[in-house]
Coordinates of C-alpha atoms and ligand atoms in Angstrom, one line a residue:
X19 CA 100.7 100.5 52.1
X20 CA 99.7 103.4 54.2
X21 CA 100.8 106.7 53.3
X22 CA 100.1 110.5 54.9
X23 CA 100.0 113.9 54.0
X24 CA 98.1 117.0 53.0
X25 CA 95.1 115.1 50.8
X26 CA 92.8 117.0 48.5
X27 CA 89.2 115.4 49.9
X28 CA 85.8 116.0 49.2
X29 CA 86.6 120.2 48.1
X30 CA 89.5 120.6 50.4
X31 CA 92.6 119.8 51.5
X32 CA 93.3 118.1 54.6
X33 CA 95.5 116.2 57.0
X34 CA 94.6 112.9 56.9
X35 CA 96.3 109.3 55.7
X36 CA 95.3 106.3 52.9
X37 CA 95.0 102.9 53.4
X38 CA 95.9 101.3 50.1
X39 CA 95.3 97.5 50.1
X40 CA 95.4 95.6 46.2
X41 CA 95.9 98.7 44.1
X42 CA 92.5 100.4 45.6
X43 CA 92.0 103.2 48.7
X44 CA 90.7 101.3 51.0
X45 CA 90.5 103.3 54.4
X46 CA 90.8 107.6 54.1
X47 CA 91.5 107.9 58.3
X48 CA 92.6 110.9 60.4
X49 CA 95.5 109.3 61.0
X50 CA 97.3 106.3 60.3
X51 CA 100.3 104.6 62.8
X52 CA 103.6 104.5 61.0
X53 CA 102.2 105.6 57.4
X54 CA 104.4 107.1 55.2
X55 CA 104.8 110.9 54.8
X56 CA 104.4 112.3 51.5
X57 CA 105.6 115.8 51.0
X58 CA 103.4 118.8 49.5
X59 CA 99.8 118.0 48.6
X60 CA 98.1 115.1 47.0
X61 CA 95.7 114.8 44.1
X62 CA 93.9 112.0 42.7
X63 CA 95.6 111.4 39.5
X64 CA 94.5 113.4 36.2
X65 CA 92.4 112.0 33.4
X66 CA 92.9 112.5 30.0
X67 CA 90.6 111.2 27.4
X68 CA 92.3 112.1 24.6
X69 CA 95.7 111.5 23.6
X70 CA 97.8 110.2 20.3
X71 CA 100.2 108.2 22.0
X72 CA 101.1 106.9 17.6
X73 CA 101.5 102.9 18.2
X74 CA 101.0 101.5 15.8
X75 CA 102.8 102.9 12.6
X76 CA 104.1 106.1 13.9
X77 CA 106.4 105.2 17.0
X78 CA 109.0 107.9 15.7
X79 CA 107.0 110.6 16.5
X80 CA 105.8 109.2 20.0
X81 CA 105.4 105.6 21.3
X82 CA 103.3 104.1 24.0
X83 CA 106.2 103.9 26.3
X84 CA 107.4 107.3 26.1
X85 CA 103.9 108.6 25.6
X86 CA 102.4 107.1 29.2
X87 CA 106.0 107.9 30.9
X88 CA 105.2 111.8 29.6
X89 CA 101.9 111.7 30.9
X90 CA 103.3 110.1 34.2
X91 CA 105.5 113.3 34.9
X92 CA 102.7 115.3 33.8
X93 CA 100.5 114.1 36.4
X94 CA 98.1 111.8 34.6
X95 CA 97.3 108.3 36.0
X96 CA 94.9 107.0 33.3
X97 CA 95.0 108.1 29.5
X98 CA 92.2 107.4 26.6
X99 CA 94.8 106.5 23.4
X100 CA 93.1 107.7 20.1
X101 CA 92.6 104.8 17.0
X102 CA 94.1 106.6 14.2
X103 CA 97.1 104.7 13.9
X104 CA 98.9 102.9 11.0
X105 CA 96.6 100.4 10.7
X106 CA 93.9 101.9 12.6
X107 CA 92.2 100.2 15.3
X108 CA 88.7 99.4 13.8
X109 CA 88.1 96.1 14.1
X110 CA 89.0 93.4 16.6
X111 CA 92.2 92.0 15.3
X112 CA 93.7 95.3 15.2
X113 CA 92.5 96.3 18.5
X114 CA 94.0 92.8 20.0
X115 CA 96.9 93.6 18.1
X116 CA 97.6 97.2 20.0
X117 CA 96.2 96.1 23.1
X118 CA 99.0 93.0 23.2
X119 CA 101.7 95.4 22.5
X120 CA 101.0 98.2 24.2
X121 CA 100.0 96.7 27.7
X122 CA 104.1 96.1 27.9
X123 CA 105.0 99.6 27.2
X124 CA 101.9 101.5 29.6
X125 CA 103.7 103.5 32.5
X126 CA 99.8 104.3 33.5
X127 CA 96.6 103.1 33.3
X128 CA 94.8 103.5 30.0
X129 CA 91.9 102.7 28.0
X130 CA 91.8 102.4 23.8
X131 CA 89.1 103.7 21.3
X132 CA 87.9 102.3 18.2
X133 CA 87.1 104.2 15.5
X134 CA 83.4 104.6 14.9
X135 CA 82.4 102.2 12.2
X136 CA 79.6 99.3 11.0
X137 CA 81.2 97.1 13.5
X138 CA 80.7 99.3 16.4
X139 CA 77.9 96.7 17.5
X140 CA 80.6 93.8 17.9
X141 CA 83.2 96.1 19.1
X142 CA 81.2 97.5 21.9
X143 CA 82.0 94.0 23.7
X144 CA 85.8 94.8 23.8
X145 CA 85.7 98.1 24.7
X146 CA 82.9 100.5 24.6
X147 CA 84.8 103.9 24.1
X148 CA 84.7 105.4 20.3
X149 CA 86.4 108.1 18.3
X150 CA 83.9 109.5 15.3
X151 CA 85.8 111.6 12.5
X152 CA 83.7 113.6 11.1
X153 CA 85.6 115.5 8.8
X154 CA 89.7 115.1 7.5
X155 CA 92.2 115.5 10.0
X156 CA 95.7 113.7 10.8
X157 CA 95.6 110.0 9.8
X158 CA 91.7 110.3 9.1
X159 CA 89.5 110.9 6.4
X160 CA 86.5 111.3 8.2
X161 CA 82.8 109.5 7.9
X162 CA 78.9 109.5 7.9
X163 CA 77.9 108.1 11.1
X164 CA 75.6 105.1 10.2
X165 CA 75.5 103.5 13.4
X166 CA 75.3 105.4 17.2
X167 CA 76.5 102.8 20.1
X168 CA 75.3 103.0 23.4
X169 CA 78.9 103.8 24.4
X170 CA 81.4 106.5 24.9
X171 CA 81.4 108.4 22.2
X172 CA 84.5 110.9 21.2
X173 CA 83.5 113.3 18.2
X174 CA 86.2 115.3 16.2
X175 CA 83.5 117.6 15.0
X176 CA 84.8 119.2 11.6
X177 CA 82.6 118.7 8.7
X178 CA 84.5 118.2 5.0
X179 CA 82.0 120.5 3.2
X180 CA 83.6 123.1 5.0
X181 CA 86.8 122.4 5.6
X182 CA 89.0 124.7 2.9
X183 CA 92.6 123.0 2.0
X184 CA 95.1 125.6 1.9
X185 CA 96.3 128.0 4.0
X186 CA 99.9 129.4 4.8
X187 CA 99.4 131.0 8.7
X188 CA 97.6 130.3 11.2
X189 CA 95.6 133.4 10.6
X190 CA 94.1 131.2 7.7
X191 CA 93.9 128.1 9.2
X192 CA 91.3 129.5 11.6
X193 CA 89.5 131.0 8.7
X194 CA 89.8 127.8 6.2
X195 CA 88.6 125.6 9.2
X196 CA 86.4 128.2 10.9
X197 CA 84.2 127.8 13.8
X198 CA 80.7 127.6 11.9
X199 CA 82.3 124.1 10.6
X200 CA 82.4 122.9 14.5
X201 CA 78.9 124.4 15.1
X202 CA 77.2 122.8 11.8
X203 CA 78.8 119.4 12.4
X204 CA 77.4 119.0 16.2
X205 CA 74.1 120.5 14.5
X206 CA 73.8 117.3 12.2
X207 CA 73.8 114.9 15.5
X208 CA 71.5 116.3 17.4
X209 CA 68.6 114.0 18.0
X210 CA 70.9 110.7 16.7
X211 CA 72.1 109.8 20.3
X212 CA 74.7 110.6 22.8
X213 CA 77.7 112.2 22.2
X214 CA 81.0 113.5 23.4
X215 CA 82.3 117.1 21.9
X216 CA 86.0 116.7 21.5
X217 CA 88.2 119.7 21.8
X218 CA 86.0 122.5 21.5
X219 CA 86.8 125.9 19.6
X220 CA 83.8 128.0 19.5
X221 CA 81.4 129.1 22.3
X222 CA 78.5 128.5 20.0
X223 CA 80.1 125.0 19.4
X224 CA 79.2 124.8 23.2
X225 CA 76.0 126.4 23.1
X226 CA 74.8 123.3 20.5
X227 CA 76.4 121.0 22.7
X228 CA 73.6 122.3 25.5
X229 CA 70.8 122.1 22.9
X230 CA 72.1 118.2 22.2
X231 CA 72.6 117.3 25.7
X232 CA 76.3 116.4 25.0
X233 CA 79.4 116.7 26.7
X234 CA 82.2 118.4 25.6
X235 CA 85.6 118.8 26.4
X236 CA 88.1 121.7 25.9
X237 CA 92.3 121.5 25.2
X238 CA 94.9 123.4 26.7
X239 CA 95.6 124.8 23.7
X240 CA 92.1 126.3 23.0
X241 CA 92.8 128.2 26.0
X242 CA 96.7 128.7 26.3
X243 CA 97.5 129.7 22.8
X244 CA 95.7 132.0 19.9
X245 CA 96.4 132.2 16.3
X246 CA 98.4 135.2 17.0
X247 CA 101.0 133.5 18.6
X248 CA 104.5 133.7 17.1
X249 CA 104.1 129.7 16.7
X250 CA 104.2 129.4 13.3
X251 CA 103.1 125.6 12.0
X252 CA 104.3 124.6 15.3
X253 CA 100.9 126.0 16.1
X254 CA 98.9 124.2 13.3
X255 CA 96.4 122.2 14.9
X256 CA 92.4 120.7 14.5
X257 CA 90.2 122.4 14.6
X258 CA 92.9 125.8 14.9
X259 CA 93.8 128.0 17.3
X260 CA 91.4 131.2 17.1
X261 CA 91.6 134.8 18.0
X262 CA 92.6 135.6 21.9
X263 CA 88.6 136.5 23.1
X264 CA 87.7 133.1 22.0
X265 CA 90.5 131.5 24.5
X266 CA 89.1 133.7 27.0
X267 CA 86.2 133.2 26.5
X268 CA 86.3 129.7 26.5
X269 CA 87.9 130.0 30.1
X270 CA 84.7 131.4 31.2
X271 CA 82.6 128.5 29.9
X272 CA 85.3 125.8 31.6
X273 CA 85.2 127.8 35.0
X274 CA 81.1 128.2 35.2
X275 CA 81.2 124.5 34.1
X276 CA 78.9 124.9 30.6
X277 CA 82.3 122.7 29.0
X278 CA 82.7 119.7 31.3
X279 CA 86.4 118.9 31.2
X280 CA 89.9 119.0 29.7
X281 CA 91.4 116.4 27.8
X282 CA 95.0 117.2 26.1
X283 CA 94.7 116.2 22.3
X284 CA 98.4 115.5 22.8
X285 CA 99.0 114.6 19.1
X286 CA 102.9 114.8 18.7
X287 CA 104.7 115.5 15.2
X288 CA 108.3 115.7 14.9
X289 CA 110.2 118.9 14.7
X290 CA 111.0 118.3 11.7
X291 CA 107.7 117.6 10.3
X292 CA 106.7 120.6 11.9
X293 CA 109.3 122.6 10.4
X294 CA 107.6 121.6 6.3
X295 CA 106.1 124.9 4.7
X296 CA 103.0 125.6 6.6
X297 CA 100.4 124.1 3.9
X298 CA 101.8 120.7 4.2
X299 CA 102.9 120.5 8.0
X300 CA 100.9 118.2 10.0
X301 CA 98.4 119.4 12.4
X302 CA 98.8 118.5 15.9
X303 CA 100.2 119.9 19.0
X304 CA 102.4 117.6 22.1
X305 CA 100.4 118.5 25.4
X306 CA 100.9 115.5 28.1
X307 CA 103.3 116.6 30.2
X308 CA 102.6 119.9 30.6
X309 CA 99.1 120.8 31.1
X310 CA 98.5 119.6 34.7
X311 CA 101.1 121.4 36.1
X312 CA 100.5 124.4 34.2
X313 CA 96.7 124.2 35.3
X314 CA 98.2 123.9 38.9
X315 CA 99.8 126.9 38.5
X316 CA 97.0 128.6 37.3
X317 CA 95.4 127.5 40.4
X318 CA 97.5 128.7 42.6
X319 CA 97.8 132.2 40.6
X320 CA 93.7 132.0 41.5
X321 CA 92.8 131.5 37.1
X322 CA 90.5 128.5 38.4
X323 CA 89.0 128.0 41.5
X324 CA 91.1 124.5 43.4
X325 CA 87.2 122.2 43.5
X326 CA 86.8 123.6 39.4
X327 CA 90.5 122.1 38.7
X328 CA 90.0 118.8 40.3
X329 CA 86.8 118.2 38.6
X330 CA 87.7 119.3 35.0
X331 CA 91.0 117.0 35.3
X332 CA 90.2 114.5 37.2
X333 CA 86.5 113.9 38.8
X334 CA 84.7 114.4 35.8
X335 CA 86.4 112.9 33.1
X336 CA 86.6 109.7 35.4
X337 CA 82.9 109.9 35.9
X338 CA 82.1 110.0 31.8
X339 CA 83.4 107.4 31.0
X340 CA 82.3 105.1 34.5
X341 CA 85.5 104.3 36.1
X342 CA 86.8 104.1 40.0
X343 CA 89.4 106.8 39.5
X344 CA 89.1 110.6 39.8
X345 CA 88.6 110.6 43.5
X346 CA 90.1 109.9 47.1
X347 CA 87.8 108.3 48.3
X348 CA 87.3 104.2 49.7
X349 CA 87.0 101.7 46.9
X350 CA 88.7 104.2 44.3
X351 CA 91.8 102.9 42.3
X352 CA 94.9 104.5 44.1
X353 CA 96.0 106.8 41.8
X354 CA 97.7 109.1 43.4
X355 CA 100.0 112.6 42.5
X356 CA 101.7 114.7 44.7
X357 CA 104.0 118.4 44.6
X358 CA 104.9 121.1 46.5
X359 CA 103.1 124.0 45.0
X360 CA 106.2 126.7 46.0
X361 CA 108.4 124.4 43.5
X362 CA 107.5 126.5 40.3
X363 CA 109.5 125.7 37.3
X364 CA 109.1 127.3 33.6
X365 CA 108.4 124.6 31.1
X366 CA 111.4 123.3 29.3
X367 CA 111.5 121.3 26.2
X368 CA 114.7 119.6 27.3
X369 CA 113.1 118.5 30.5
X370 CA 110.2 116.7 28.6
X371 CA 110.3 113.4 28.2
X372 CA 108.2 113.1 24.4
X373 CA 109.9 111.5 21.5
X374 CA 109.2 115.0 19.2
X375 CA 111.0 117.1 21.7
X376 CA 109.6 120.4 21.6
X377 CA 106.5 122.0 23.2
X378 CA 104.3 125.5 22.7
X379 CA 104.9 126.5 26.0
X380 CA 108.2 127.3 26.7
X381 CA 108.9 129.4 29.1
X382 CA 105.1 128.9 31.4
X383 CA 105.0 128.6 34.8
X384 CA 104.4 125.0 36.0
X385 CA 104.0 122.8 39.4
X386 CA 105.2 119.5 38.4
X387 CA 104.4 116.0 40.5
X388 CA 107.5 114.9 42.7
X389 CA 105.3 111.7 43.2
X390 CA 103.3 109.7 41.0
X391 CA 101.2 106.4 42.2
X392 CA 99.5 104.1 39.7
X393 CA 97.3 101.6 41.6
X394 CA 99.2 101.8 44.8
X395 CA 102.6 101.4 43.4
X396 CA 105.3 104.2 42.6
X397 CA 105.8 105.0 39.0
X398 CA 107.5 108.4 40.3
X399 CA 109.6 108.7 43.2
X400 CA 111.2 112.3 44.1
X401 CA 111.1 113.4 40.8
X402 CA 112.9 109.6 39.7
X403 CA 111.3 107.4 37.6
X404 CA 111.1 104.0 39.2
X405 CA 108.2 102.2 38.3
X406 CA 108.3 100.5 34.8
X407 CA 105.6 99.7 33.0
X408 CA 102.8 98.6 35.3
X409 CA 100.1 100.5 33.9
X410 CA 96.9 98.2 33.1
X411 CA 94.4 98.3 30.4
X412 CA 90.7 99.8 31.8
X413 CA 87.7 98.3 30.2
X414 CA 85.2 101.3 29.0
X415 CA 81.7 99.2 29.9
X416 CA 78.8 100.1 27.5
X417 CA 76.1 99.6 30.4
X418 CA 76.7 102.4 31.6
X419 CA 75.8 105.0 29.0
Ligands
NCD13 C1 95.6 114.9 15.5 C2 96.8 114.0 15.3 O1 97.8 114.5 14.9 O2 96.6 112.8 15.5 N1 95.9 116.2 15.1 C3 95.3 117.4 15.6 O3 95.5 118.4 15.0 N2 94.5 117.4 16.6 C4 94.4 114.3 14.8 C5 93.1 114.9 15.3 O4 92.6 114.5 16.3 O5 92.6 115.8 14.6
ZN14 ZN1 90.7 115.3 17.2

């Protein structure tokens, strides 16, 4: 297939036309006879490394299906599904188990963790991308790390000892979970390995991450929302929303590149769940669809730079983990997204396509894809869905950390 159009290359965007020959770019040209015009720009697909897409045990608040067909019309190509499921994938059977069904449902590309355990060691030969726990959060209790793996390693960085139960707003969520338990969990790694930050809350969180060498990643949510928000337990997430400086302040750290990406933390709940008393509600906020095209917005309204975008969505997470996506370039899977960036919608629940059926950000300002490509095939054609479930397991290799 040959296609043509305005292509974000190397920093810029230019005229120029793909080759795309077994799912892979295999030619970018100047110009291509008879290739196909695609309207608006194109982007290499997003990245996400971090998302609950709830298979096994909880499909009713999100399955894999609907979960890689959000992240389709959000823009993402290739998604990193989290292991605390019901049973959790920590050991080979259960990870042949998900892997089998899931690989019917994926409407992208996508990659599975284990969760960080004795077994890492034999693990490491299925897949070499963990998830570590280190304190109590949705469907985890949380763990002593024992073992490091020369792999991928994902930390929720929360430490028990400090975590405080109760709270009622999400005023006191901050404060029961408060940024000091981020800091002083990263602090107890340093010097055991190599490690990746999830969702960070706190600048200093970030400055530890420097003194460890570590990479870190930062959610839409840590910069989008504050505890202030009207959002009630809708809002409840791990580690919480903080005050508004810290959001802003963690823009700063994304845009002179001391955090290295964004990943989504898309961890769906029902409405209902949502709606239990604030104490008991589960923690977790639905973010696949909508963060690409808000970030594109963001672009355009001159937030973040166009080169910082692409990297913290799509170069550099691709790059962390060692896979050929993340880029047009030759020999790079052909993951491809495309929109016009004067169609501006505002976010709409009943335009999303998650199981839970709500989102935080109602009302924002978005540029959606018109076109998604999965490995040179359409999963997204003028806004229509028309490519079912062709998305193909990725395996993380350990030889490369
Ligand atoms: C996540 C979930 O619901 O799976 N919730 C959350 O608040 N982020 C679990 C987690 O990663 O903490
Ligand atoms: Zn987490």
């Amino acid at each position: 297939m040959e296609i043509e159009g305005r292509i974000y290359h190397r920093g810029e965007i230019i005229d120029a036309a793909l080759e795309i020959d077994g799912g892979r770019i295999k030619r970018v040209k100047k110009y291509i006879t008879g290739a196909k015009r695609i309207r608006g720009v194109i982007f290499p697909g997003a990245i996400d490394l971090h998302a609950h897409f709830r298979e096994p045990g909880y499909e009713h608040k999100e399955d894999f299906y609907t979960g890689t067909m959000s992240a389709a019309f959000g823009g993402i190509t290739f998604v990193m599904d989290m292991p605390n499921t019901n049973p959790p994938v920590s050991d080979a059977e259960s990870f042949n188990e998900k892997l089998r069904t899931v690989s019917r449902k994926a409407n992208v590309d996508f990659s599975l963790y284990f969760l960080l355990n004795e077994n890492a060691q034999i693990l490491r030969e299925h897949n070499a991308a963990f998830k570590l726990y280190m304190g109590e959060t949705t469907g985890a209790k949380g763990s002593e790390v024992t073992y490091v793996p020369h792999s991928f390693i994902s930390v929720h960085a929360e430490l028990n000892e400090c975590i405080k139960k109760e709270s009622t707003n999400l005023r006191e969520h901050d404060l029961a979970r408060p940024e000091s338990c981020e800091v002083r969990a990263v602090k107890t790694l340093l010097g055991m390995g190599k490690f990746h930050i999830a969702h960070v809350s706190s600048v200093d969180t970030v400055d530890m991450c420097k003194v460890g060498r570590f990479t870190c990643e930062v959610t839409p949510h840590h910069l989008l929302l504050h505890r202030d928000m009207p959002l009630g337990s809708f809002g409840k997430v791990n580690p919480p929303l903080r005050a508004r400086w810290i959001a802003e302040r963690l823009w700063e750290e994304l845009l002179i590149g001391r955090i290295d990406i964004v990943a989504s933390d898309h961890a769906p709940h029902t409405v209902e769940e949502k709606e239990e008393e604030f104490s008991s509600a589960p923690a977790g906020i639905p973010e696949v669809e909508t963060y690409v095209p808000i970030f594109m917005r963001l672009m355009r309204m001159e937030k973040i730079p166009l080169r910082r975008m692409v990297e913290v969505l799509m170069e550099k997470p691709a790059e962390l983990i060692g896979i050929g996506k993340g880029k047009i370039e030759k020999g790079y899977d052909a993951d491809l997204i495309a929109m016009n960036f004067k169609d501006v919608r505002r976010v709409r629940s009943r335009d999303l396509h998650y199981k839970c059926g709500w989102t935080p950000y109602e009302g924002f300002e978005a540029i959606y894809p018109h076109t998604v490509i999965v490995g040179g095939e359409y999963v997204i054609e003028d806004g229509e869905f028309v490519g079912e479930r062709m998305g193909k397991f990725v395996k993380i290799e350990g030889n490369k950390f």
